[in-house]
């Protein structure tokens, strides 16, 4: 039974690799391999590359002074933080909010087996996140330090131990989130705020990482002694990864013990939490005066409610709204010093700076991808908009409006900040506002179109619809790559022949034309497609 | 009110419904009976304008569902076999959403909501999130949402599933009252006793083809609807 459940759990997490979401048919072997390779390349290429660089700058200095353990401690700690950060909300969602919990609990299956199967999914995800840190770190260690076979095997074992610790800590935090969630009324907003705090801490550490790494490389002995003194377990874990077999054995036993305790505790509390209806006090409805809305307002309000009621949706697709406002503030504070550096860099071609700022604004404008999972999120409710007397375009437009209203205002703020900092001529100033706003429309339409082509209404957890949705990733990358492409085109080639304002004007026209085409497509063929979904 | 003529729907090579014709007049409660997979839901979804079809025509109050789906939907209320409603809304938010889409005046809407919510004893729970509702409560909410805009035709797929006996009784009363005022109801059911007592006309579908239709007397004669149905299905009575 457990084997079947684990297979189901893993398959559910990665079903898009094996099955076409559009027609539900099994993918061909080649298509599956291409999908998996694309995912691995993306994960290893983008994130793994970053951690390989980190390993490259730390490995030699630490190995030279015989502090391989510190290298392992750093990588294990980063992997631990990264793994927990990546999988804690997935743990909460897949353990306690899975839509098939009721179904599985009704079957003659021990809750322990359901927990074990769910935990296997959590483990795989945690191992994947920690692997993007540990695997490049171990490869760099093997190449640059040449420590021999046993330390490398110990380092690989440390990776497995770290992923077990991630499982334990994710479960503890996931359990805590579930406990808190049952007591909260506005749980989606609280979850978003907690996540933002986590994210703030993450970026604080991230931006200071380079400085910290330099310090560690220079003063490794001092920091080494400090770690031994105040955080001995970290030192011990590091030595386990660097080839100390006794330390490795102790860490392994400890990790396995903790996993066993976690499974026992989770199995005991799973039934209570998974079947809890929220624990909130039942409020008796009081009759109030009803205010009518127009059809368009009603559809917009429904989409907005959908967005604000889901922490997963807000965090994965709408975080840009906060980040863009932060960027607007940062631009005002740090912008002048950036301008000074850029003036030095491009002293012969000062006209390039406003163009770069404008295109950077486009990149920022593409941070939200609210429309990308919006059709998938209709799920089993798709019959409602399809059976109501509204045109499909009205439904699609409401989805676009949520994206536009939550993105355009912050982007406008960011544009104004950029104009204050860059002080461009009037023409470029106009493009610096118009182009990013049109770009917001472009990303909104692109996400919606992509979702119309690849809707998946049969999801069991919301996280699958939002976080594990390839459409969301593709939409985000498309928005980023187009703006990067426009920058490269100007810097590498057209910048020599075309003045900045003319280039930006051309880009504005192209994006405008793309917007018009996409809206026209959504009004016609897209609407027809929407009618047939489901 | 509802005219289905030569309606055919295929899924790939397989014909789910083949050349079906039915006429439902104002004032009639029309029952639609058949075994699982006979084509009831496929027919009902096409009538509600949410399923495209290959051949034939479906007219609601003289308007073709294919040519002017929006006008048809203005006159229809549809309740699916499984009340999957917006779980992120509260009951009252959902009813107001439906009221807004059908542009029901707030004052009239409020009266209707409270009238039907009182009938189904759901008033106190209207402020709760739909995600906290039981299946029966969701079904009641779906029924209220169908009644608040006073449609001309109500199309229901297995409306009695999940309802408690009292709510089932109230729904039957509401259905009769609605048709007595000139509305029409087309619904599928597996509860043959209900169909026998409630319906003015009935149609039996088997493997996508209409096998019998007409008034209750024409269809069942001196026997029971259950006997007729089992005979059609080839079972011994």
Coordinates of N, CA and C in Angstrom, one line a residue, chain A residues 85 88-89 187-205 307 311-326 367-368:
Chain A
X85 N 13.4 26.8 3.2 CA 12.7 27.9 2.6 C 11.8 27.5 1.4
X88 N 8.9 24.5 3.0 CA 8.0 24.6 4.2 C 6.5 24.8 3.8
X89 N 6.2 25.6 2.9 CA 4.8 25.9 2.5 C 4.3 24.7 1.7
X187 N -6.0 34.1 7.2 CA -4.8 33.3 7.2 C -4.0 33.5 6.0
X188 N -4.6 33.8 4.8 CA -3.8 34.0 3.6 C -2.9 35.3 3.7
X189 N -3.5 36.3 4.3 CA -2.7 37.6 4.5 C -1.6 37.4 5.5
X190 N -1.9 36.7 6.6 CA -0.8 36.4 7.6 C 0.3 35.6 7.0
X191 N -0.1 34.5 6.2 CA 0.9 33.7 5.6 C 1.8 34.6 4.7
X192 N 1.2 35.5 3.9 CA 1.9 36.3 3.0 C 2.9 37.2 3.8
X193 N 2.4 37.8 4.9 CA 3.3 38.6 5.7 C 4.5 37.9 6.3
X194 N 4.2 36.7 6.8 CA 5.3 35.8 7.4 C 6.3 35.5 6.3
X195 N 5.8 35.2 5.1 CA 6.6 34.8 4.0 C 7.5 36.0 3.6
X196 N 6.9 37.2 3.6 CA 7.6 38.4 3.2 C 8.8 38.7 4.2
X197 N 8.5 38.4 5.5 CA 9.5 38.6 6.5 C 10.7 37.6 6.2
X198 N 10.3 36.3 5.9 CA 11.3 35.3 5.6 C 12.1 35.8 4.3
X199 N 11.4 36.3 3.4 CA 12.0 36.7 2.1 C 13.0 37.9 2.4
X200 N 12.5 38.8 3.2 CA 13.3 40.0 3.5 C 14.6 39.5 4.2
X201 N 14.5 38.5 5.1 CA 15.7 38.0 5.7 C 16.7 37.3 4.7
X202 N 16.0 36.6 3.8 CA 16.7 35.9 2.8 C 17.6 36.9 1.9
X203 N 16.9 37.9 1.5 CA 17.6 38.9 0.6 C 18.6 39.7 1.4
X204 N 18.4 39.9 2.6 CA 19.3 40.6 3.5 C 20.6 39.8 3.5
X205 N 20.5 38.4 3.8 CA 21.6 37.5 3.8 C 22.2 37.5 2.4
X307 N -7.7 35.9 -5.8 CA -6.3 36.2 -5.6 C -6.0 36.4 -4.1
X311 N -2.9 32.4 -0.2 CA -1.5 32.9 0.1 C -0.5 32.3 -1.0
X312 N -0.8 31.1 -1.4 CA 0.0 30.5 -2.5 C 0.0 31.4 -3.7
X313 N -1.2 31.8 -4.1 CA -1.4 32.6 -5.4 C -0.7 33.9 -5.2
X314 N -0.9 34.6 -4.0 CA -0.3 35.9 -3.8 C 1.2 35.8 -3.8
X315 N 1.7 34.8 -3.1 CA 3.2 34.7 -3.0 C 3.9 34.3 -4.3
X316 N 3.3 33.4 -5.0 CA 4.0 32.9 -6.2 C 3.8 33.8 -7.4
X317 N 2.7 34.5 -7.5 CA 2.4 35.2 -8.7 C 2.2 36.7 -8.5
X318 N 2.0 37.2 -7.3 CA 1.8 38.6 -7.1 C 2.7 39.3 -6.2
X319 N 3.8 38.7 -5.9 CA 4.8 39.3 -5.0 C 5.4 40.5 -5.6
X320 N 5.4 40.5 -6.9 CA 6.0 41.6 -7.7 C 5.4 42.9 -7.2
X321 N 4.2 43.0 -6.9 CA 3.5 44.2 -6.4 C 4.3 44.9 -5.3
X322 N 4.7 44.0 -4.3 CA 5.5 44.6 -3.2 C 6.9 44.9 -3.6
X323 N 7.5 44.0 -4.4 CA 8.9 44.1 -4.8 C 9.0 45.4 -5.7
X324 N 8.0 45.7 -6.5 CA 8.2 46.8 -7.4 C 8.1 48.1 -6.6
X325 N 7.3 48.1 -5.6 CA 7.2 49.3 -4.7 C 8.5 49.5 -4.0
X326 N 9.1 48.3 -3.5 CA 10.4 48.4 -2.9 C 11.5 48.9 -3.9
X367 N 7.6 41.1 -13.3 CA 7.7 40.3 -12.1 C 6.4 39.6 -11.7
X368 N 5.3 40.2 -11.9 CA 4.0 39.5 -11.6 C 3.6 38.6 -12.7

